[in-house]
Short mmCIF file of C-alpha atoms and ligand atoms in Angstrom, two decimals:
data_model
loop_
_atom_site.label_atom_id
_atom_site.label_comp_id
_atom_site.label_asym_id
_atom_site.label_seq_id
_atom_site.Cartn_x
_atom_site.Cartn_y
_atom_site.Cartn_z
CA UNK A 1 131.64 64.90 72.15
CA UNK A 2 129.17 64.81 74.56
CA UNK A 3 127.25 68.00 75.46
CA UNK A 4 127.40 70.16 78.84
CA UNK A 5 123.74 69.37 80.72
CA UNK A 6 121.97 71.76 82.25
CA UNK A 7 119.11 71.37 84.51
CA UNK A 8 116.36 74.04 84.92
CA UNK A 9 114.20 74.10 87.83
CA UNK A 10 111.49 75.16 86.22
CA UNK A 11 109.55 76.32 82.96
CA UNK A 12 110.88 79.56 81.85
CA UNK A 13 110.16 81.36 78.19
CA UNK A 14 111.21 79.85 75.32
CA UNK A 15 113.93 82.61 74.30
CA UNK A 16 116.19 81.48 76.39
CA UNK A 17 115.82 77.85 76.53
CA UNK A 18 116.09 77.76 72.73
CA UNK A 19 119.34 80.20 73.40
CA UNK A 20 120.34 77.09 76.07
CA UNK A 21 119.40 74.31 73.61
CA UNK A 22 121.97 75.54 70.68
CA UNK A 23 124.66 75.04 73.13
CA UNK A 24 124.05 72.58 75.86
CA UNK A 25 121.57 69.46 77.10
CA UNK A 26 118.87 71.35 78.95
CA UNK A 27 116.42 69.49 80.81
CA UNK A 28 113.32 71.36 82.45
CA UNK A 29 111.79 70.00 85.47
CA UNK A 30 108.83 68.40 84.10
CA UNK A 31 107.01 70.10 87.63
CA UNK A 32 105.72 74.03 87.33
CA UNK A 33 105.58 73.97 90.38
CA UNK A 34 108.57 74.67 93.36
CA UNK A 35 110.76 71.62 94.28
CA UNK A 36 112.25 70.76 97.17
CA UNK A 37 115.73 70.88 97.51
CA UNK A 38 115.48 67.42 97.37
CA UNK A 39 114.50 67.17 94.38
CA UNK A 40 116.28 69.78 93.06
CA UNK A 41 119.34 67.75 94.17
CA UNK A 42 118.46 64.59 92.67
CA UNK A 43 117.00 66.35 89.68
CA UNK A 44 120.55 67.91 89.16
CA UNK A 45 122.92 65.20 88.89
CA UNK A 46 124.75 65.28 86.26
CA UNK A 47 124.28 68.56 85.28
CA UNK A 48 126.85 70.79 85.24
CA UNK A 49 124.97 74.19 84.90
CA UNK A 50 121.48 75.02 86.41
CA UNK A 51 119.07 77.93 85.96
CA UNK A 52 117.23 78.26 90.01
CA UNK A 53 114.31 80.51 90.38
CA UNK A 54 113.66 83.05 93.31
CA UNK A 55 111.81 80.68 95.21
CA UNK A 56 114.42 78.15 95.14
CA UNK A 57 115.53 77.98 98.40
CA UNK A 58 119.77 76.42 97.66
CA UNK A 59 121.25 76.37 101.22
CA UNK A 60 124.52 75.04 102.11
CA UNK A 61 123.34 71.75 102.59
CA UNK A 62 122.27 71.41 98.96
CA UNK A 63 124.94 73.13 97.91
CA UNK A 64 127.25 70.47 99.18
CA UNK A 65 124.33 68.25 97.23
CA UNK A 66 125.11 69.81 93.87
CA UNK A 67 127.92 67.81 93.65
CA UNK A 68 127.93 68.24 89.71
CA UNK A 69 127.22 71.69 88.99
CA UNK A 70 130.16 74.23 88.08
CA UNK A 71 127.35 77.18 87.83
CA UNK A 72 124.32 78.70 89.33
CA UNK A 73 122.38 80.87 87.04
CA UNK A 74 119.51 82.38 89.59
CA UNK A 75 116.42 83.15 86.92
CA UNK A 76 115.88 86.80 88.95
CA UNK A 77 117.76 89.82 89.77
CA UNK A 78 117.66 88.87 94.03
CA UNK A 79 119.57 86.14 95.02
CA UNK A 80 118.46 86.20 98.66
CA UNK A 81 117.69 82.18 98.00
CA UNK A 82 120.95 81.25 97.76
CA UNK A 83 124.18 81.20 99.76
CA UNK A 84 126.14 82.61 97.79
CA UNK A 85 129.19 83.10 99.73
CA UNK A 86 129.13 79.07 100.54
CA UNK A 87 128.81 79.09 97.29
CA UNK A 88 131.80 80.89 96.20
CA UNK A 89 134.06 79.00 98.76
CA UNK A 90 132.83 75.72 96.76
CA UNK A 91 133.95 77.55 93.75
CA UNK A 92 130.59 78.03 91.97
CA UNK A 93 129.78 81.02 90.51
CA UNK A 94 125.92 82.46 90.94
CA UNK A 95 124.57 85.07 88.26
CA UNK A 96 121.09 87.00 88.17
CA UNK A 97 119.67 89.01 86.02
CA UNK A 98 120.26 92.78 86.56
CA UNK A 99 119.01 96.06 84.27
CA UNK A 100 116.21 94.10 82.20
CA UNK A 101 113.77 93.68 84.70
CA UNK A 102 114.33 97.26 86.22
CA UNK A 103 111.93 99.35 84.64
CA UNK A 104 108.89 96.94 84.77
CA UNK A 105 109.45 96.53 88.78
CA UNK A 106 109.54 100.40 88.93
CA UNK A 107 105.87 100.78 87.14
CA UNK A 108 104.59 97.89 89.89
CA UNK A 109 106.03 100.24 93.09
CA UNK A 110 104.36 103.15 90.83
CA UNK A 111 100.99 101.29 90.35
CA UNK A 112 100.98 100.82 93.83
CA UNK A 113 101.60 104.16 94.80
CA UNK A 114 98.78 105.38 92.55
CA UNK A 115 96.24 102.71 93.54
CA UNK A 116 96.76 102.97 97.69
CA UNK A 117 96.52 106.81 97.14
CA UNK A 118 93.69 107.13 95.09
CA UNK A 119 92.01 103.82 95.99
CA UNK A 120 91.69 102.80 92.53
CA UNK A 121 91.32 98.74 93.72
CA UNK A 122 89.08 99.59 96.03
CA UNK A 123 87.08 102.02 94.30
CA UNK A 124 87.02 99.28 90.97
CA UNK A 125 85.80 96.53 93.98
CA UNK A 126 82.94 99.30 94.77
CA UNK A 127 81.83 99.88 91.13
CA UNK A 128 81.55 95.91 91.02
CA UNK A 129 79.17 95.46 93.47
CA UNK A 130 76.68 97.74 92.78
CA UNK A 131 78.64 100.50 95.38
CA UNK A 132 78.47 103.80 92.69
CA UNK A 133 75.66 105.53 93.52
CA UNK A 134 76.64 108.65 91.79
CA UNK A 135 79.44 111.44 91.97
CA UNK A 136 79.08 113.11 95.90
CA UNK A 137 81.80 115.79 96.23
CA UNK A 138 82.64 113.97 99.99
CA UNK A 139 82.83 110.45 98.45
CA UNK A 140 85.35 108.32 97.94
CA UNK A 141 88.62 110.79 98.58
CA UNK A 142 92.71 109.83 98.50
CA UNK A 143 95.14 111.98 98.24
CA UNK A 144 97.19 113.62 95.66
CA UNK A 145 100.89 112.69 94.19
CA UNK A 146 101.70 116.17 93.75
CA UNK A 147 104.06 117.66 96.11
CA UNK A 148 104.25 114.58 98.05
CA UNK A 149 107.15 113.48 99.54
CA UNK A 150 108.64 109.29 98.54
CA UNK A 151 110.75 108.33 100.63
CA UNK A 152 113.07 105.30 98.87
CA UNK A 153 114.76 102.62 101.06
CA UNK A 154 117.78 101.37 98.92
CA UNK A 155 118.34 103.83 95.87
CA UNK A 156 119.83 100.98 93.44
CA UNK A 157 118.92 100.20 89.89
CA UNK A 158 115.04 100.02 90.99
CA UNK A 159 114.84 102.69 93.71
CA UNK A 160 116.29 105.03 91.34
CA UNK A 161 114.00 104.12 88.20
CA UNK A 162 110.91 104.64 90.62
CA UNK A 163 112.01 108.24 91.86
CA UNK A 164 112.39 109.08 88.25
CA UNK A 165 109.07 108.06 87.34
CA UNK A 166 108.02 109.75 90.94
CA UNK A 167 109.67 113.04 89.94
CA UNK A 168 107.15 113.24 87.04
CA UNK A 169 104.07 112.93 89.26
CA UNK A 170 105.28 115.98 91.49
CA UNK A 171 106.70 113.98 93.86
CA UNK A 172 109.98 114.97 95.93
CA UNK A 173 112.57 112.28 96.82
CA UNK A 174 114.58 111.25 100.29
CA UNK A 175 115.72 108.20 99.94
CA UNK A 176 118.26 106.40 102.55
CA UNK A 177 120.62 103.62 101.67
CA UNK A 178 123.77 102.12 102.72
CA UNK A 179 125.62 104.79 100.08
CA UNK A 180 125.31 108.14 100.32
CA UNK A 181 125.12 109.00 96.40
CA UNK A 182 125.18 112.76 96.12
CA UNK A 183 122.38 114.49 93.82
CA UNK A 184 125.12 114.37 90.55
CA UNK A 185 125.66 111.64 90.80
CA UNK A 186 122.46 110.19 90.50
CA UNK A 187 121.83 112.64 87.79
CA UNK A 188 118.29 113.87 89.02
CA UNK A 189 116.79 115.87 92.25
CA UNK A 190 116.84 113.80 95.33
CA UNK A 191 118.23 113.90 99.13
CA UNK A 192 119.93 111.61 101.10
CA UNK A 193 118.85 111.14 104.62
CA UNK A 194 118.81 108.99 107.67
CA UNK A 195 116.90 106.16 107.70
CA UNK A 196 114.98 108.11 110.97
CA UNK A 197 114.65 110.62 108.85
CA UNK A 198 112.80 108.76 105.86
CA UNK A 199 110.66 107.33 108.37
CA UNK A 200 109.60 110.61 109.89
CA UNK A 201 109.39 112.75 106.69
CA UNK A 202 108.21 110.62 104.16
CA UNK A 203 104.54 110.28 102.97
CA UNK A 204 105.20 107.20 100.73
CA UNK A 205 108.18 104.47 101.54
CA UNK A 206 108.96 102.57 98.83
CA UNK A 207 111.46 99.80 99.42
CA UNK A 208 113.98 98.98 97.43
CA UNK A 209 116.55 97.00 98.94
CA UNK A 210 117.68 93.37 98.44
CA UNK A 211 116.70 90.84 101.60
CA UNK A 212 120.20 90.82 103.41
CA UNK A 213 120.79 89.70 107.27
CA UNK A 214 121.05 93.56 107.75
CA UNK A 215 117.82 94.17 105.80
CA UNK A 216 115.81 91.25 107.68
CA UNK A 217 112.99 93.15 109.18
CA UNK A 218 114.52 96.48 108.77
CA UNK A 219 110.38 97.45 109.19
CA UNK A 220 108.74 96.64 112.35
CA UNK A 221 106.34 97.97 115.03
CA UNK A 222 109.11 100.48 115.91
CA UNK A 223 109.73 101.76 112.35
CA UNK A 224 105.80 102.53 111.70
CA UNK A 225 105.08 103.88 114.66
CA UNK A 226 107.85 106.77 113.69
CA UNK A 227 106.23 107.28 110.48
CA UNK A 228 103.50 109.84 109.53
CA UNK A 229 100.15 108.60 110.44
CA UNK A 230 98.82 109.51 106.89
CA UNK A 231 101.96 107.62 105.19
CA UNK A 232 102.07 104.64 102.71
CA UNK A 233 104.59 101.86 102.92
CA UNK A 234 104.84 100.16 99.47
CA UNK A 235 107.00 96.99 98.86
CA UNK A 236 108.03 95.31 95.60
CA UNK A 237 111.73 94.39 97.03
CA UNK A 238 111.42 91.07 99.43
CA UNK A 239 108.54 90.20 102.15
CA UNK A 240 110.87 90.02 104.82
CA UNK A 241 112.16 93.49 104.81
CA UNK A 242 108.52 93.72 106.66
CA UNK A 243 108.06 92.37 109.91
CA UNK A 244 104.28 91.47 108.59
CA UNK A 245 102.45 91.28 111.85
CA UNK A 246 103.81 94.56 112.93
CA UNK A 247 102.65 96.48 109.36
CA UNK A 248 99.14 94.61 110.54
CA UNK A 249 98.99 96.21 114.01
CA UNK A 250 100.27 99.47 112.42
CA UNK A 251 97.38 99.49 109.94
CA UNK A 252 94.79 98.10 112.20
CA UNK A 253 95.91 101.31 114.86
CA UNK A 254 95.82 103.56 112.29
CA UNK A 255 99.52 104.57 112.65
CA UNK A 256 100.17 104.30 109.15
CA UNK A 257 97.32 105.28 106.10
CA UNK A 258 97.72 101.66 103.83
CA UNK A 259 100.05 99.85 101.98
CA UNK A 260 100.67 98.16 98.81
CA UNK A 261 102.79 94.99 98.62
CA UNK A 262 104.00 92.94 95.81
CA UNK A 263 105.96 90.40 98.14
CA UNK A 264 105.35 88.86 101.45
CA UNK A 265 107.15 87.66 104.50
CA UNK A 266 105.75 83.80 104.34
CA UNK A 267 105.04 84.21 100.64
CA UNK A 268 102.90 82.63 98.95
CA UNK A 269 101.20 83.02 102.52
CA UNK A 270 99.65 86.27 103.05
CA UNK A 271 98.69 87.38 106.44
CA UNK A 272 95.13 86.96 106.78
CA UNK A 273 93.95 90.56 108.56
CA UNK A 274 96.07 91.85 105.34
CA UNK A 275 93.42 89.93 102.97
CA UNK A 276 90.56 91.93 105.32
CA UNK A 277 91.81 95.04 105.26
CA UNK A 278 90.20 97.88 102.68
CA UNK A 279 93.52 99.89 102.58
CA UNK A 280 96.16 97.59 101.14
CA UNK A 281 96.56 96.75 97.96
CA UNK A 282 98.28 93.14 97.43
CA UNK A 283 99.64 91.70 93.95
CA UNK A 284 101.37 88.53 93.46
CA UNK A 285 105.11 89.09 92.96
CA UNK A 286 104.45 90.48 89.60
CA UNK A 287 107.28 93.01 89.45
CA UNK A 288 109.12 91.53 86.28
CA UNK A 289 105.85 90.05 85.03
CA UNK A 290 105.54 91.52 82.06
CA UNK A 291 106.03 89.76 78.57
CA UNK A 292 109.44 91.31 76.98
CA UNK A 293 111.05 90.90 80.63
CA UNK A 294 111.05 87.36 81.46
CA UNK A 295 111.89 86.87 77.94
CA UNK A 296 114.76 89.05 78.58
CA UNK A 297 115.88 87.44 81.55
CA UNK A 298 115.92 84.47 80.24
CA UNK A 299 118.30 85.87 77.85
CA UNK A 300 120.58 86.83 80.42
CA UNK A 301 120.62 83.52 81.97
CA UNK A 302 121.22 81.42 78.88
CA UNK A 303 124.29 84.51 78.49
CA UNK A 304 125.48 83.40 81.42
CA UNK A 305 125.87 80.21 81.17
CA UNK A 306 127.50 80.39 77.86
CA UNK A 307 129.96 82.88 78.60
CA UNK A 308 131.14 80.51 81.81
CA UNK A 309 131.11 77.16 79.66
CA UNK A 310 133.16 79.03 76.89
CA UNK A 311 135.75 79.86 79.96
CA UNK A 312 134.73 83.63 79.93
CA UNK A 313 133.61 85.16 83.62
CA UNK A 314 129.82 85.47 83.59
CA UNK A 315 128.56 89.02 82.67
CA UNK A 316 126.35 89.01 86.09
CA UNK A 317 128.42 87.23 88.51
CA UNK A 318 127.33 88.00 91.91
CA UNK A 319 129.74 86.16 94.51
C1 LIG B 1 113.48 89.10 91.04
O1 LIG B 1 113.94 89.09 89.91
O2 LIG B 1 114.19 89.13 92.04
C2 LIG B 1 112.00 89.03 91.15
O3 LIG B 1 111.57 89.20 92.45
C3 LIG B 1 111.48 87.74 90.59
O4 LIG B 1 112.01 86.70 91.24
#
């Protein structure tokens, strides 16, 4: 009998494509590299099932392309690159992959939190060229954690495993979302406010939601200028929750202290004047970069998939 055929769109660890293999016909894009949805098209005829990645971008248009595949397993927990509710209507099914990637993304919103506030790139940039001179009690100064307050935009798996670890360092959580969780509910010490009020109060915003036509720019000009002038906005969540030019002109006035990003608006474009600037600190979407993860969410994926083609829903259906 012949076997289901899946097509990935690109390399992924071997865990799960040896998971995939037992079961099915899995073709990788030969390509590391992003494809156009051309190519992802052509690439996926005949394929019934296919593993995307975040940077897939799988409109309506190619959805009406994918003519073939019965499944859409997106190799990430956002699934911002994929219209999913065209999607649905076709009757195709989109997963991600929740929970295992949570923890790792919550130590990259931490790291930057610590580096911006204690200028620990900036400071390891200094060393490098010859910059150390000595230890001067005026020299080099941040600011502490302790007593601090984080304010979290979107308190979902993520936002809440980052104001654990924040609680630790002394911090105090606000955190505005779309629910209002109460503090039992989320089982530790944090307040819900408005999102004015996270802008005005906080001293750190991390941001936590998924890239949504409500979320689109939810940070502009407008929002900065309302924070405090000492604060820190942090993003590991999408670029485009950022309005990018705006968080330039807010650093470059000085209405906001620095930031640390982990995702950009035109990524992998980053705004030059961000490159310049001494108080950001700018990674390269490595929140679920760590070893165990991707193996893990490859995992999921190749779970997915299985649990459809055996005529089970998928465990992480998202449409
Ligand atoms: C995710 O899982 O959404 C990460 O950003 C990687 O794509």
């Amino acid at each position: 009998m012949e076997r289901t055929r899946i097509f990935v769109t690109r390399r992924i660890p071997e865990a799960g494509l040896t998971k995939l293999q037992k079961v099915f016909d899995v073709e990788v894009s030969p390509f590391d590299r992003n494809l156009t949805p051309a190519e992802i098209g052509e690439m996926a005829a005949g394929a019934q099932g296919m593993v995307s990645i975040a940077t897939d971008t799988i409109d309506r248009e190619l959805v009406d392309g994918l003519t073939d595949i019965k499944i859409i397993a997106n190799y990430a927990v956002g699934f911002d690159n994929i219209d999913i509710e065209y999607a649905r209507q076709k009757g195709i099914p989109v997963t991600n992959t929740p929970d295992v990637l949570t923890q790792a993304t919550a130590d990259i919103a931490m790291a930057l939190i610590l580096c911006v506030a204690r200028r620990i790139v900036e400071g390891d940039r200094l060393v490098r060229k010859g910059g150390f001179k000595g230890f001067y009690p005026m020299f080099f100064l941040g600011v502490e954690l302790e007593n601090k307050t984080l304010g979290i935009y979107g308190m979902g798996r993520i936002g809440q495993a980052v104001a654990k670890k924040a609680l630790n360092f002394g911090f105090k959580i606000i955190y505005h979302d779309k629910i209002s969780h109460d503090g039992a509910s989320l089982g530790f010490s944090a307040r819900y406010v408005s999102f004015e009020e996270l802008l005005r109060e906080s001293d750190f915003i991390s941001i936590h939601a998924p890239l949504t036509p409500e979320t689109h720019h939810r940070f502009t000009k407008e929002e900065f200028k309302k924070m405090k002038n000492g604060a820190y906005c942090i993003n590991t969540a999408r670029g485009p929750l950022i309005r990018e030019e705006d968080l330039v002109g807010a650093l470059k006035e000085g209405w906001i202290a620095g930031a640390g990003l982990d995702v950009y608006e035109f990524e992998p474009k980053v705004h030059p004047d961000l490159i310049a600037l001494d108080n950001v600190v700018l990674l390269p979407h490595i929140g679920s970069a760590a070893i165990e993860v991707r193996e893990r969410m490859s995992v999921v994926v190749a779970d997915n998939l299985i649990a459809f083609f055996r005529g089970e829903s998928p465990p992480n259906k998202v449409n």
